[in-house]
XYZ file of N, CA and C in Angstrom:
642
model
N 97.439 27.965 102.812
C 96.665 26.877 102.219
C 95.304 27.403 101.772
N 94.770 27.159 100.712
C 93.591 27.316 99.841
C 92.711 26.569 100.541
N 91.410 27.560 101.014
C 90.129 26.474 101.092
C 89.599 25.692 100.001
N 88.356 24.906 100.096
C 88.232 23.778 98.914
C 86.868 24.663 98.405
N 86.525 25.815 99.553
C 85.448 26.366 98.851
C 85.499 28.045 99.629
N 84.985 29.047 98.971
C 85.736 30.119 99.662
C 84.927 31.172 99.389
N 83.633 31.956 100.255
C 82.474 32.844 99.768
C 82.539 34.592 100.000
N 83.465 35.277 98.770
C 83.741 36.251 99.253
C 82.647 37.413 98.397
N 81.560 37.167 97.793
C 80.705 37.373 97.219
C 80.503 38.725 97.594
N 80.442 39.596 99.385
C 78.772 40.168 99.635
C 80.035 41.679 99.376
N 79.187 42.227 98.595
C 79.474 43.651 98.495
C 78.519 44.442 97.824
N 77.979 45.088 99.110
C 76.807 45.823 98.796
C 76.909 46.996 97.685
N 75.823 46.899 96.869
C 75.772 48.237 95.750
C 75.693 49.236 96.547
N 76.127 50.656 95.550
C 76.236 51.764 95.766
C 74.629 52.214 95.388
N 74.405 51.958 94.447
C 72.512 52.756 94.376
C 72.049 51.702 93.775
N 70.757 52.600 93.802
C 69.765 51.494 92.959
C 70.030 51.615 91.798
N 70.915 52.408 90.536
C 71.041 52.460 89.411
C 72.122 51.157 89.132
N 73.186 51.081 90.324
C 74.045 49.846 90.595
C 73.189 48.894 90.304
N 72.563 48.546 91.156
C 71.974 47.173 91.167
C 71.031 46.747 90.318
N 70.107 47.877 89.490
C 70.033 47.560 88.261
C 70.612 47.238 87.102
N 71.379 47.895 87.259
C 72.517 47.352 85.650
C 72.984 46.517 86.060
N 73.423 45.882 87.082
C 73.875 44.273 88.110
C 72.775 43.013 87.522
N 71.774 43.615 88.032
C 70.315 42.472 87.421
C 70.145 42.891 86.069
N 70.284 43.459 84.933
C 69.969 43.539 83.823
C 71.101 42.531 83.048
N 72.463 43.048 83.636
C 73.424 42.694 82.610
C 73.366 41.051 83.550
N 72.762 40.739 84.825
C 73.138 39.272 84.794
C 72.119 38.344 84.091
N 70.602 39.261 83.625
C 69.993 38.775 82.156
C 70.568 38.720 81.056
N 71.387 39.456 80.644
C 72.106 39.408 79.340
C 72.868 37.985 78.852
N 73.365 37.872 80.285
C 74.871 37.034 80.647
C 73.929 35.313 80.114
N 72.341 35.431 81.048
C 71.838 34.382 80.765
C 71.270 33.965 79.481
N 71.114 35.148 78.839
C 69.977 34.850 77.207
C 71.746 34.467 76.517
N 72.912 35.087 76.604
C 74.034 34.829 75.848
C 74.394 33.451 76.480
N 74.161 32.536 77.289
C 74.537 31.544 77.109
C 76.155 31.712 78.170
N 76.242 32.586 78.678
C 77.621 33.011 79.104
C 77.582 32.650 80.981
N 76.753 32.703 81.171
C 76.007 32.184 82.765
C 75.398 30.589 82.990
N 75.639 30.225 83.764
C 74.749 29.281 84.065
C 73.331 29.477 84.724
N 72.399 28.360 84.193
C 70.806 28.849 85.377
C 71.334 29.025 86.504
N 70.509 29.468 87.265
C 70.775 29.810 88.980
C 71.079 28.390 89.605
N 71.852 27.937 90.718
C 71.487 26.495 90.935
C 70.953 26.556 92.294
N 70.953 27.670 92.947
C 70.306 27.735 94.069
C 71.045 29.079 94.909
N 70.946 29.449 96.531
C 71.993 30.052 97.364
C 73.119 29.734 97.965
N 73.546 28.304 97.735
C 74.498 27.640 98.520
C 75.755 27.344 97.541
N 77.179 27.762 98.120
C 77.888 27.024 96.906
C 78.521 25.463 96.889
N 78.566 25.029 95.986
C 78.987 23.780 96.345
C 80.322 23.262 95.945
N 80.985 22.291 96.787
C 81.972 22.181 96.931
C 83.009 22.455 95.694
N 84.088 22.978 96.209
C 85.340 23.534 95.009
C 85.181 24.837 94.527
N 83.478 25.564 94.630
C 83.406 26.815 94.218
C 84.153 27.644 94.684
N 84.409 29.073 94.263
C 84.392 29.975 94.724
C 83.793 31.253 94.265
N 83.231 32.071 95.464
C 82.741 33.383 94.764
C 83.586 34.877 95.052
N 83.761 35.485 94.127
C 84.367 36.883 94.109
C 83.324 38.235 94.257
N 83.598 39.124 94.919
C 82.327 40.207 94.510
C 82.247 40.741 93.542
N 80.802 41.116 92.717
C 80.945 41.885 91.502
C 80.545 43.361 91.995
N 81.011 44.205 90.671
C 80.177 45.582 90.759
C 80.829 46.361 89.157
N 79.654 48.145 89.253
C 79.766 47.873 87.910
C 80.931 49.519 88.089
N 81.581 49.808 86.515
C 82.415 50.475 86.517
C 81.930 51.390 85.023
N 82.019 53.052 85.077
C 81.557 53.435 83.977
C 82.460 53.544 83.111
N 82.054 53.041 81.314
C 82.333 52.718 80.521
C 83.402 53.835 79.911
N 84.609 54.431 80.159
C 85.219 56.027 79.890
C 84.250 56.700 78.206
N 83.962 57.916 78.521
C 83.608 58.304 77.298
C 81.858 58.450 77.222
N 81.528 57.768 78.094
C 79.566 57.002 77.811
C 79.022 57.082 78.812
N 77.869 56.702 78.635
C 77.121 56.848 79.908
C 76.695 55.405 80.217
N 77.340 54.242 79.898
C 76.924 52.878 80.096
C 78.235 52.599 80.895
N 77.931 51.213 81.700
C 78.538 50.553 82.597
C 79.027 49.022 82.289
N 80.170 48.428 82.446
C 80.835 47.178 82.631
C 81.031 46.581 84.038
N 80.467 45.096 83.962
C 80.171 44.442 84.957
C 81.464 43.883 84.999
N 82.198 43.773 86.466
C 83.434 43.816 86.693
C 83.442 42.585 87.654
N 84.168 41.828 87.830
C 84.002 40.533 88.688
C 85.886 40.987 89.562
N 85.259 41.337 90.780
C 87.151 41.778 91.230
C 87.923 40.259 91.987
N 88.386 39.867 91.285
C 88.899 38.842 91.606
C 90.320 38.848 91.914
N 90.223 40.343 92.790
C 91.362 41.008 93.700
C 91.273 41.013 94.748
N 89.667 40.518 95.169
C 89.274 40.983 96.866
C 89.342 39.959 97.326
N 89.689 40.305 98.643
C 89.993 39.453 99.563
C 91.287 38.237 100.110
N 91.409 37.680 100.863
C 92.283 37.145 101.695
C 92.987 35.715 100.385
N 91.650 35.224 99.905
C 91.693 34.165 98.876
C 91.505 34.762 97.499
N 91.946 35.738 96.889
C 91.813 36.408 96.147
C 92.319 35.247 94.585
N 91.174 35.274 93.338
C 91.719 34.424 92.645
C 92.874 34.516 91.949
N 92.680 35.989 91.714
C 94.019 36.870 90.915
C 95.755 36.399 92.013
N 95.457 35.982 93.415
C 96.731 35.425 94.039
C 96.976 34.017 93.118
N 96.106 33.408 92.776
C 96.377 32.173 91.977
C 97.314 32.035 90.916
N 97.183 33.109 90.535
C 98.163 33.088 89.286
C 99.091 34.427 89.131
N 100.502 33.441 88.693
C 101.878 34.185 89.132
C 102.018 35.021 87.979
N 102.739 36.471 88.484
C 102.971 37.125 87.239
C 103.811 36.403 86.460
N 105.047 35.733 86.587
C 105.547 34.963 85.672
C 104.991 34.533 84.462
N 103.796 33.480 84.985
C 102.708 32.859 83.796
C 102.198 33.486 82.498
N 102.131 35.122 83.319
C 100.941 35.686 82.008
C 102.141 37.041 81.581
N 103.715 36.833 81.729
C 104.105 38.169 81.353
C 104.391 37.399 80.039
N 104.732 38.890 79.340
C 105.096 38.899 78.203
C 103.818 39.006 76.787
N 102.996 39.678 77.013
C 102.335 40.517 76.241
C 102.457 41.444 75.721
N 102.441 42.002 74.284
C 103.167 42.730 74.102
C 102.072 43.070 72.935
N 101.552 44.960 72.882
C 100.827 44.922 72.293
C 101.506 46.463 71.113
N 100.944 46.217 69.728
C 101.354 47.028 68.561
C 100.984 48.636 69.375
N 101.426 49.541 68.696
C 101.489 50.692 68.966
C 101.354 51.925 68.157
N 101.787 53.278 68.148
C 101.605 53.887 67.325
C 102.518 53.876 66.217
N 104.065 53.900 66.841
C 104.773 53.586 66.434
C 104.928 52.559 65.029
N 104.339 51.002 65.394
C 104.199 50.336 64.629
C 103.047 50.528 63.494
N 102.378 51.223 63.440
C 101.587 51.746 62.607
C 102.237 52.902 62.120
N 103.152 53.908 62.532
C 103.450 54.644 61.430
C 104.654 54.265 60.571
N 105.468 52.706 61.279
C 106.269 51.800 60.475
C 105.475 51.377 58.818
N 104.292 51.172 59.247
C 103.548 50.654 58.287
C 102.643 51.492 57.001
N 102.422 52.852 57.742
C 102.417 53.971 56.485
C 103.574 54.261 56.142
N 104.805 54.360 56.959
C 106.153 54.671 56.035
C 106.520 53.536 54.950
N 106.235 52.293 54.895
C 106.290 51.232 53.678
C 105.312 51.589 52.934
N 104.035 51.622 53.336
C 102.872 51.847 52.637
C 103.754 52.896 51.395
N 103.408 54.352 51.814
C 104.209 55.005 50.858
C 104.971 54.997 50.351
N 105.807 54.185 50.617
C 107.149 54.108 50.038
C 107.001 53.108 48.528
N 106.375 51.838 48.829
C 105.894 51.138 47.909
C 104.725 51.597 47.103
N 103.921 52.307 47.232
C 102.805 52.597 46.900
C 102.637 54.350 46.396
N 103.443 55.200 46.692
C 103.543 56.499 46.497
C 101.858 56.860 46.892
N 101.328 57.881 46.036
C 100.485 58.462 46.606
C 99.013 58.034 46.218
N 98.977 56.924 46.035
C 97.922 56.022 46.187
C 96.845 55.763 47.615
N 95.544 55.745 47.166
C 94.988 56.544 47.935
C 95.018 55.106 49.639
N 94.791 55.615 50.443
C 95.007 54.469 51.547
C 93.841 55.498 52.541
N 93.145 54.027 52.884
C 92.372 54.085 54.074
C 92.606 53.295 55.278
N 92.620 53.875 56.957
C 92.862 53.150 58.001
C 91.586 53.216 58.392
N 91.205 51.798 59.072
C 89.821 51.282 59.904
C 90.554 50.335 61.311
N 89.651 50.453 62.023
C 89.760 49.955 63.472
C 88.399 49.490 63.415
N 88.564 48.057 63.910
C 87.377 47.038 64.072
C 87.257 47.115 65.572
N 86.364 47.586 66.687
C 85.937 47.171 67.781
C 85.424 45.663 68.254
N 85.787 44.763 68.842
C 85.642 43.981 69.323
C 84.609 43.926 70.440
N 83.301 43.559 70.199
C 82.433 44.025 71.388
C 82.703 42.873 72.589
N 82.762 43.445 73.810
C 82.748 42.743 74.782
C 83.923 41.384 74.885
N 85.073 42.249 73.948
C 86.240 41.157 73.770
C 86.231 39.830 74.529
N 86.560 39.727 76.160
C 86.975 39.032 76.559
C 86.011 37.948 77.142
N 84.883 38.517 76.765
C 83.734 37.737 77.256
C 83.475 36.767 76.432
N 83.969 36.700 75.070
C 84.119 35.914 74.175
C 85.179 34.452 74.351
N 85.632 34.678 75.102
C 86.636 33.274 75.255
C 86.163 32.519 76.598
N 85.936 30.883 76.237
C 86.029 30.326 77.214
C 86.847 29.999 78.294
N 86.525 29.814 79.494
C 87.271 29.166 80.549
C 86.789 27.446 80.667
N 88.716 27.087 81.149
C 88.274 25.852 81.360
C 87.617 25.674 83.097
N 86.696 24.266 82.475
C 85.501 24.224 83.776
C 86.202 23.986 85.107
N 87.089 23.842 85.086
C 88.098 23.909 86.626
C 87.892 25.620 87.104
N 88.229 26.289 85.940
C 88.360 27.547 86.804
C 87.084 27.999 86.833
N 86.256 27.490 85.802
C 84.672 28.646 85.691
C 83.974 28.169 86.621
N 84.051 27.324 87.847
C 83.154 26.764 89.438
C 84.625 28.061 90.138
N 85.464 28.217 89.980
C 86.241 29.267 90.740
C 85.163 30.697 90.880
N 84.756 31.042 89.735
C 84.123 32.495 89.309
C 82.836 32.418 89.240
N 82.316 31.627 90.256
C 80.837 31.925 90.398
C 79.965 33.538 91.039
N 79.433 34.016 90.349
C 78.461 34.734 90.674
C 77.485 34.900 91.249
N 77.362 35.889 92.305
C 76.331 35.939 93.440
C 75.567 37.345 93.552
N 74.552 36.902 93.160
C 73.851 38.365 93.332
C 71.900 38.158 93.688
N 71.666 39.085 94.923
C 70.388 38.708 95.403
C 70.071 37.008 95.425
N 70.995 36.553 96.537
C 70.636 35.053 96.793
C 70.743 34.168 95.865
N 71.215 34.315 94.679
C 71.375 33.352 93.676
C 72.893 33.366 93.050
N 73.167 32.470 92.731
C 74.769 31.561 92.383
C 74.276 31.308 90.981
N 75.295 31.800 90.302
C 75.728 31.785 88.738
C 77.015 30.887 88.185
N 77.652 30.326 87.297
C 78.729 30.029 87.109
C 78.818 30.378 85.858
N 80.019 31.577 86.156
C 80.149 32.301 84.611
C 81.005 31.380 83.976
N 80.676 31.162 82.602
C 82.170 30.381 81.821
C 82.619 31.068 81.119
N 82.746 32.276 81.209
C 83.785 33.214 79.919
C 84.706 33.828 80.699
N 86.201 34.335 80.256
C 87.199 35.302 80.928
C 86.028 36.828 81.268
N 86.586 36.947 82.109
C 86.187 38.002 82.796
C 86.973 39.106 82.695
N 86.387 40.431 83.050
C 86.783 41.983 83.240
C 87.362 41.845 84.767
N 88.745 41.945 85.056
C 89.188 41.688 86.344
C 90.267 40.831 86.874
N 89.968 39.785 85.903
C 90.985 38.785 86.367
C 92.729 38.902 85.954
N 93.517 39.132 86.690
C 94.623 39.210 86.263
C 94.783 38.410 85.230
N 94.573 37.711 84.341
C 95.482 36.423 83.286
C 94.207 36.914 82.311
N 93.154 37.737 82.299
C 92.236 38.064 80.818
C 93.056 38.418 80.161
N 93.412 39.471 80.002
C 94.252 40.427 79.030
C 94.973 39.191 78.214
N 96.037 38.454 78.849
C 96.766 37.757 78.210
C 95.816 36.207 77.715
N 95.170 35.926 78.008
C 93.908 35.121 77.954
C 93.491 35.294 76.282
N 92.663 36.724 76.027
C 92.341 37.258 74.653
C 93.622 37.678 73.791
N 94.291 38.297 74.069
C 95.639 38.421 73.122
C 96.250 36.984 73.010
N 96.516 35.862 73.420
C 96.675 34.985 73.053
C 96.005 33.966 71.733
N 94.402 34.553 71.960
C 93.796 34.180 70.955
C 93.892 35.374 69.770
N 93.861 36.332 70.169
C 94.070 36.760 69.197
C 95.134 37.098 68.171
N 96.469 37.157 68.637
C 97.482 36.887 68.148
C 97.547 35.542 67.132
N 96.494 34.532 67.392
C 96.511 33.560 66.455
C 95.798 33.759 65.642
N 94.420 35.163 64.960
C 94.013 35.056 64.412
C 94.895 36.061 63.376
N 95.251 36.917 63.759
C 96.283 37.813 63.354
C 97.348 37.172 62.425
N 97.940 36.048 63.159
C 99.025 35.074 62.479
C 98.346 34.603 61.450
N 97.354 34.386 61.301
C 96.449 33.135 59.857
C 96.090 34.564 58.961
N 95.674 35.312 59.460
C 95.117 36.755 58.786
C 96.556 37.327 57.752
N 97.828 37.421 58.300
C 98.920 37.700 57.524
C 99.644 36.954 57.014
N 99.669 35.884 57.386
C 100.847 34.353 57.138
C 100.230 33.854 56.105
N 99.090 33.395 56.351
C 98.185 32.611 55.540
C 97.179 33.520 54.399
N 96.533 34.493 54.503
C 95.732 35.017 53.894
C 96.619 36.359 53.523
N 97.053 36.776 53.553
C 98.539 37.947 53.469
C 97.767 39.079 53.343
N 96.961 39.454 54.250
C 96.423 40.449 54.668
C 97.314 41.208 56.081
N 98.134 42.218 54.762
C 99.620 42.760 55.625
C 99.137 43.902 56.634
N 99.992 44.400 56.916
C 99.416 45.631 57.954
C 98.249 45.635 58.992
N 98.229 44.271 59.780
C 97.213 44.335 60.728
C 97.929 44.396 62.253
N 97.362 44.983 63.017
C 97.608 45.807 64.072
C 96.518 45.259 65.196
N 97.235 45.145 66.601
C 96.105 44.704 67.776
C 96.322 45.582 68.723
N 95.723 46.078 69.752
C 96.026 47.385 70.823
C 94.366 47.056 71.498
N 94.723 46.217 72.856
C 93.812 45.714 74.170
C 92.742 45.065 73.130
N 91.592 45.232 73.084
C 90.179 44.511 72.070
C 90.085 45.580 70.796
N 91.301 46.129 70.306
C 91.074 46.990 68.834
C 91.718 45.736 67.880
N 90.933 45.861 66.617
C 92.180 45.709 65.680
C 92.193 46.919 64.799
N 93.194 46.561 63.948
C 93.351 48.021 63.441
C 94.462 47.791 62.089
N 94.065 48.298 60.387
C 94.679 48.111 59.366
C 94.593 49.104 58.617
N 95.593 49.613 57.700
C 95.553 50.254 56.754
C 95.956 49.626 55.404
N 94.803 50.059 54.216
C 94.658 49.408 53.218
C 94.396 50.838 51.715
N 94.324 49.907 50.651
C 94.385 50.513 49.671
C 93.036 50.326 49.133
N 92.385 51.224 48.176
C 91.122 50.408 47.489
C 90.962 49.623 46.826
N 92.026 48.561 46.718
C 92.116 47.210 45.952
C 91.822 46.496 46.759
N 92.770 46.796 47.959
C 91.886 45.676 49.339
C 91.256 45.710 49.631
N 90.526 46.492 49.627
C 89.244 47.816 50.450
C 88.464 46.180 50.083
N 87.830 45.932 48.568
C 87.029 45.207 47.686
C 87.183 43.637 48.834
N 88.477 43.263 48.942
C 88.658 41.741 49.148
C 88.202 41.592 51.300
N 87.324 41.001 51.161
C 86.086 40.592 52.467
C 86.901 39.207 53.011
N 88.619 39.005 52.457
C 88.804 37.947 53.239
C 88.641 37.892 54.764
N 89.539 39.236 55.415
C 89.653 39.308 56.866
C 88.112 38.927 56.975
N 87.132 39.783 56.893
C 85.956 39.612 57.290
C 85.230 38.459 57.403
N 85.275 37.704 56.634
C 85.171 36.308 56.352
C 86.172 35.558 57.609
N 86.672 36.375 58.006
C 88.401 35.194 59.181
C 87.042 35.422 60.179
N 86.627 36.857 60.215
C 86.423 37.321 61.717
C 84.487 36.769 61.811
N 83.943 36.718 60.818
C 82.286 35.784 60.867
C 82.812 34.760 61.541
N 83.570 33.772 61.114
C 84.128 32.223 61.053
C 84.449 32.286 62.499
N 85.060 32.906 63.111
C 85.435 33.160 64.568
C 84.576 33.380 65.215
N 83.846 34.389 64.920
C 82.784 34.686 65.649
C 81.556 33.373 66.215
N 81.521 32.808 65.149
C 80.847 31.616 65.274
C 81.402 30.447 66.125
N 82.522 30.289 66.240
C 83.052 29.282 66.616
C 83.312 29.521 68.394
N 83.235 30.664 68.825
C 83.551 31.224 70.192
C 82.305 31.518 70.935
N 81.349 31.633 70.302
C 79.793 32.112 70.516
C 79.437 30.578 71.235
């Protein structure tokens, strides 16, 4: 049986470089609108807190704030069944060299360029509903946060953002017939000709989105 409130918060940093990028990025979280003000040290009823900490970025010398919502006895990630979130299924290399073998084939040796759009901070971009975002409150130096965006951690993100994004993908080719687009974790990824190169529809999909998730 689930408590109605459940404080698994305390996990001490590793250095002081930890716990700075902990307090910097939980400024970030607040100027983006992605945090709630502090509401005090106490949680209140239905919350729950998970411990955070940070993880280095592969490749860089910067860090991602990680919410493990693996720890512990009440762990939130037990909440939800693999059943729910299987069946994700993401493009590959494979399917991209499906798509230069048409390319050429239709197009002979016409010149073609591939681009990959980075998605900053993908998943932080999608809301949670407010049932679960009092689940994923944040605790750090005596103060309680309530994040409302998917998180780095939670078993059901991944499928969370590919869900949305798979729908922008669908309007991007179905609707706007901007062919050859490709998704792989927070990449997208297309190869085009310099006729398309010119046409700023996608770009125009992805402002419009941007705005609407912000």
């Amino acid at each position: 049986e689930w408590p109605t409130t459940w404080d698994n918060s305390h996990r001490p940093t590793k250095s002081s470089t930890e716990a700075s990028f902990l307090a910097s990025q939980i400024d970030k979280e607040l100027v983006a609108g992605r945090y709630s003000s502090s509401f005090g040290s106490d949680l209140l009823p239905g919350m729950y807190s998970m411990p955070i900490h940070a993880v280095p970025k592969p490749g860089t010398d910067k860090h991602r704030l990680v919410t493990d919502h693996s720890a512990g006895q009440y762990a939130l990630n037990r909440m939800i069944s693999q059943e729910d979130i299987a069946g994700v299924t993401l493009d590959n290399i494979q399917d991209l060299g499906n798509a230069l073998e048409i390319f050429r084939r239709d197009h002979g040796d016409e010149p073609l360029s591939l681009w990959k759009a980075d998605i900053s901070e993908a998943y932080r971009h999608m809301p949670m509903h407010p049932l679960w975002q009092i689940k994923q409150v944040v605790s750090f130096n005596g103060q309680r946060y309530v994040d409302r965006r998917n998180v780095f951690g939670g078993r059901a993100s991944q499928h969370i953002f590919h869900a949305f994004m798979s729908l922008v993908i669908w309007i991007a080719v179905m609707k706007l017939l901007i062919l050859f687009l490709f998704i792989y974790v927070d990449d997208s990824e297309r190869d085009e000709n310099n006729e398309i190169c010119a046409n700023r529809a996608w770009f125009d999909v992805m402002e419009h989105i941007s705005d609407v998730v912000r």
